[in-house]
Coordinates of C-alpha atoms in Angstrom, one line a residue:
Chain H
S1 CA -3.9 19.6 2.0
Q2 CA -1.6 16.8 1.1
K3 CA -2.8 15.5 -2.1
I4 CA -2.1 12.4 -4.1
E5 CA -3.9 12.4 -7.3
Q6 CA -3.8 9.2 -9.9
N7 CA -6.5 9.1 -13.2
S8 CA -9.2 7.4 -11.0
E9 CA -10.7 6.3 -14.8
A10 CA -9.2 2.8 -16.3
L11 CA -6.8 3.0 -18.8
N12 CA -7.3 0.3 -21.7
I13 CA -4.6 0.3 -24.1
Q14 CA -3.5 -2.9 -26.9
E15 CA -1.4 -5.1 -26.3
G16 CA 2.4 -4.6 -27.4
K17 CA 1.7 -0.6 -26.8
T18 CA 3.3 1.3 -24.1
A19 CA 1.2 2.4 -21.0
T20 CA 1.8 5.3 -19.2
L21 CA 0.4 5.6 -16.3
T22 CA 0.4 9.6 -14.3
C23 CA 1.0 10.5 -10.6
N24 CA 0.8 14.0 -9.2
Y25 CA 1.3 15.5 -5.5
T26 CA 0.6 18.7 -3.8
N27 CA 2.1 20.2 -0.7
Y28 CA 4.7 17.3 -0.6
S29 CA 8.8 17.2 -0.3
P30 CA 8.6 13.5 -0.7
A31 CA 12.4 11.8 -0.7
Y32 CA 10.9 9.1 -2.8
L33 CA 8.4 7.9 -4.6
Q34 CA 6.9 4.3 -4.2
W35 CA 4.6 2.6 -7.4
Y36 CA 2.8 -0.8 -6.4
R37 CA 0.7 -3.0 -8.6
Q38 CA -2.4 -4.2 -7.1
D39 CA -4.6 -7.3 -8.3
P40 CA -8.2 -7.7 -7.3
G41 CA -8.4 -9.7 -3.1
R42 CA -4.8 -9.5 -3.1
G43 CA -2.6 -7.5 -1.1
P44 CA -0.3 -4.6 -3.0
V45 CA 3.1 -5.9 -4.8
F46 CA 6.1 -3.3 -4.9
L47 CA 7.2 -2.4 -8.1
L48 CA 10.1 0.5 -7.8
L49 CA 11.3 3.4 -5.9
I50 CA 12.9 6.2 -7.1
R51 CA 14.4 8.6 -5.0
E52 CA 14.2 12.7 -5.3
N53 CA 17.7 12.9 -6.9
E54 CA 17.0 10.0 -9.7
K55 CA 15.1 11.6 -13.1
E56 CA 14.2 8.1 -14.0
K57 CA 14.8 4.4 -13.0
R58 CA 14.2 0.9 -14.6
K59 CA 13.2 -2.1 -14.3
E60 CA 13.1 -5.3 -16.8
R61 CA 9.7 -3.5 -19.1
L62 CA 9.1 -0.7 -16.4
K63 CA 10.0 2.6 -16.7
V64 CA 9.4 5.7 -13.6
T65 CA 10.4 9.1 -13.7
F66 CA 10.2 12.1 -11.6
D67 CA 9.6 15.2 -11.4
T68 CA 9.4 17.3 -8.1
T69 CA 9.6 20.5 -9.6
L70 CA 6.3 19.7 -11.8
K71 CA 5.1 17.6 -8.8
Q72 CA 4.4 14.2 -11.3
S73 CA 6.4 11.0 -11.8
L74 CA 5.2 8.8 -14.6
F75 CA 4.8 5.0 -15.0
H76 CA 5.7 3.3 -17.9
I77 CA 5.2 -0.1 -19.3
T78 CA 6.7 -1.0 -22.4
A79 CA 5.3 -4.1 -24.7
S80 CA 2.6 -4.4 -22.3
Q81 CA 0.8 -7.5 -21.8
P82 CA -2.5 -8.6 -20.8
A83 CA -0.9 -10.0 -17.8
D84 CA 0.0 -6.7 -16.7
S85 CA -4.1 -5.7 -16.6
A86 CA -3.8 -4.5 -12.5
T87 CA -4.6 -1.6 -10.0
Y88 CA -1.1 0.8 -9.8
L89 CA -0.6 2.9 -6.9
C90 CA 1.4 5.5 -6.1
A91 CA 2.6 6.3 -2.8
L92 CA 4.4 8.9 -1.2
E93 CA 6.2 9.2 2.5
A94 CA 3.4 11.8 4.1
D95 CA 6.4 14.2 6.0
T96 CA 10.1 13.1 6.2
G97 CA 11.2 11.2 9.5
R98 CA 7.5 9.0 10.1
R99 CA 8.6 6.9 7.2
A100 CA 4.1 6.8 6.9
L101 CA 3.2 6.5 3.1
T102 CA 0.2 8.0 1.7
F103 CA -1.4 5.7 -1.3
G104 CA -2.9 7.4 -4.2
S105 CA -6.0 5.8 -5.2
G106 CA -4.5 3.9 -7.9
T107 CA -5.5 3.5 -11.7
R108 CA -6.8 0.6 -13.1
L109 CA -4.4 -0.9 -16.3
Q110 CA -6.7 -3.4 -19.0
V111 CA -4.6 -4.3 -22.0
Q112 CA -6.5 -6.0 -24.8
P113 CA -4.6 -8.8 -26.2
Chain U
D1 CA 7.2 -19.5 1.4
T2 CA 8.6 -16.6 2.4
A3 CA 5.7 -14.1 2.7
V4 CA 3.6 -12.3 5.1
S5 CA 0.5 -14.1 5.9
Q6 CA -2.9 -13.2 7.5
T7 CA -5.9 -14.8 9.6
P8 CA -8.7 -15.0 8.9
K9 CA -9.0 -14.6 5.4
Y10 CA -12.8 -13.3 5.8
L11 CA -14.3 -12.0 9.0
V12 CA -18.2 -11.4 9.3
T13 CA -19.5 -10.6 12.4
Q14 CA -22.3 -8.1 14.5
M15 CA -22.0 -4.2 15.5
G16 CA -20.4 -4.9 18.9
N17 CA -18.8 -7.1 18.6
D18 CA -14.3 -7.7 19.4
K19 CA -12.6 -9.5 16.8
S20 CA -8.7 -9.9 16.0
I21 CA -6.7 -10.3 13.0
K22 CA -4.1 -12.3 13.0
C23 CA -0.2 -11.2 11.2
E24 CA 3.1 -13.0 10.8
Q25 CA 6.0 -12.4 8.2
N26 CA 8.5 -15.1 7.8
L27 CA 10.8 -12.4 5.8
G28 CA 13.0 -11.6 9.0
H29 CA 12.1 -7.8 8.0
D30 CA 12.3 -5.4 11.8
T31 CA 9.0 -3.1 10.3
M32 CA 5.5 -4.1 10.1
Y33 CA 2.6 -2.3 9.5
W34 CA -1.4 -2.5 9.4
Y35 CA -3.2 -0.5 6.7
K36 CA -6.9 -0.2 5.8
Q37 CA -8.5 -0.5 2.1
D38 CA -12.0 1.0 1.9
S39 CA -15.1 0.6 -0.5
K40 CA -13.0 3.5 -2.7
K41 CA -9.7 1.6 -3.0
F42 CA -8.2 4.1 -0.4
L43 CA -5.0 2.0 1.4
K44 CA -4.6 4.1 5.2
I45 CA -1.8 3.6 7.5
M46 CA -3.2 2.4 10.6
F47 CA -0.1 1.8 12.5
S48 CA 3.2 0.8 12.0
Y49 CA 5.7 -1.4 15.0
N50 CA 9.3 -1.0 14.2
N51 CA 11.5 -3.3 16.7
K52 CA 7.7 -4.5 18.3
E53 CA 7.7 -0.5 19.1
L54 CA 4.7 1.6 18.2
I55 CA 6.3 4.2 15.4
I56 CA 3.7 5.7 13.5
N57 CA -0.3 5.4 15.4
E58 CA -2.8 7.3 12.8
T59 CA -6.0 9.5 13.9
V60 CA -7.7 5.6 14.3
P61 CA -10.2 5.0 16.8
N62 CA -8.9 3.5 19.9
R63 CA -11.1 0.7 19.7
F64 CA -8.5 -0.7 17.2
S65 CA -5.3 -1.9 19.3
P66 CA -2.4 -3.3 18.0
K67 CA -0.2 -5.6 19.8
S68 CA 3.0 -7.1 18.7
P69 CA 4.4 -10.0 20.5
D70 CA 8.0 -10.4 18.9
K71 CA 9.5 -8.9 15.5
A72 CA 7.3 -11.7 13.4
H73 CA 4.1 -10.9 14.6
L74 CA 1.7 -8.1 14.2
N75 CA -1.9 -8.9 15.4
L76 CA -4.8 -6.8 15.3
H77 CA -7.6 -6.1 18.1
I78 CA -10.8 -4.6 17.7
N79 CA -13.3 -3.7 20.5
S80 CA -16.5 -2.8 20.0
L81 CA -16.6 -3.5 15.8
E82 CA -19.2 -1.2 14.2
L83 CA -20.8 -0.6 10.6
G84 CA -18.1 1.9 9.5
D85 CA -15.1 -0.4 10.1
S86 CA -15.8 -2.9 7.8
A87 CA -13.4 -2.9 4.9
V88 CA -9.7 -4.8 3.9
Y89 CA -7.1 -4.3 5.8
F90 CA -3.6 -5.6 5.2
C91 CA -0.8 -6.0 7.4
A92 CA 2.7 -5.9 5.6
S93 CA 6.2 -6.0 6.3
S94 CA 9.7 -4.1 5.3
R95 CA 13.3 -4.1 5.9
E96 CA 13.3 -0.3 6.9
L97 CA 10.7 1.8 7.5
G98 CA 8.5 2.9 4.9
I99 CA 10.8 1.3 2.0
E100 CA 9.5 -1.3 0.0
Q101 CA 7.0 -3.5 1.6
F102 CA 5.7 -6.6 1.4
F103 CA 2.0 -6.9 2.4
G104 CA -0.1 -9.8 3.1
P105 CA -3.1 -11.1 1.2
G106 CA -5.5 -9.1 3.4
T107 CA -8.6 -10.0 5.7
R108 CA -12.1 -8.3 4.5
L109 CA -14.3 -7.6 7.6
T110 CA -17.7 -6.9 6.9
V111 CA -19.9 -5.7 10.3
L112 CA -23.3 -6.3 10.0

């Protein structure tokens, strides 16, 4: 069966360090993968999309990698700040054509000042 | 403000009642969605509409009926509410199906 796995344990890091979050998937062949941020009591906010033919994508302090062989995406936040504390969700297209996104359960990031 | 808005923010009701949640987007997007986020924080697609046409209808009980009067609105009507319907419901929209979705603030539904 299709599965998206994100580390359910919270990630605690010190301000200024690089946070790395992992998204692993099985039985998907996604054309692209997306990352969203969700703060408590709010809706998810789109951050980045990376396509299957892209190895890496950057946006300001954010970097996403996509390895279709390993079936894994890594999400990095460099020079992390307490304001980066949130839950980060990865999302994949469930099956090509329908464009229905399936979300992972998210990893909570806590950046300590 | 350009955004996706939902009303109400909170909805507390008794089992068996019928309720509606409204969603509006002023982003000019063609596609709108309804998601359910349960207590374990899994976000699951329920429906998507593209240009007022139903595109995705996941295995959702037929007590749930979406209605799209125009491209900017997608309302969710729920009949005969059950305890298991308690969750946060998010509306979202996007310019293109599946990609870069903008989410509303959510409606927390509590069925007693």
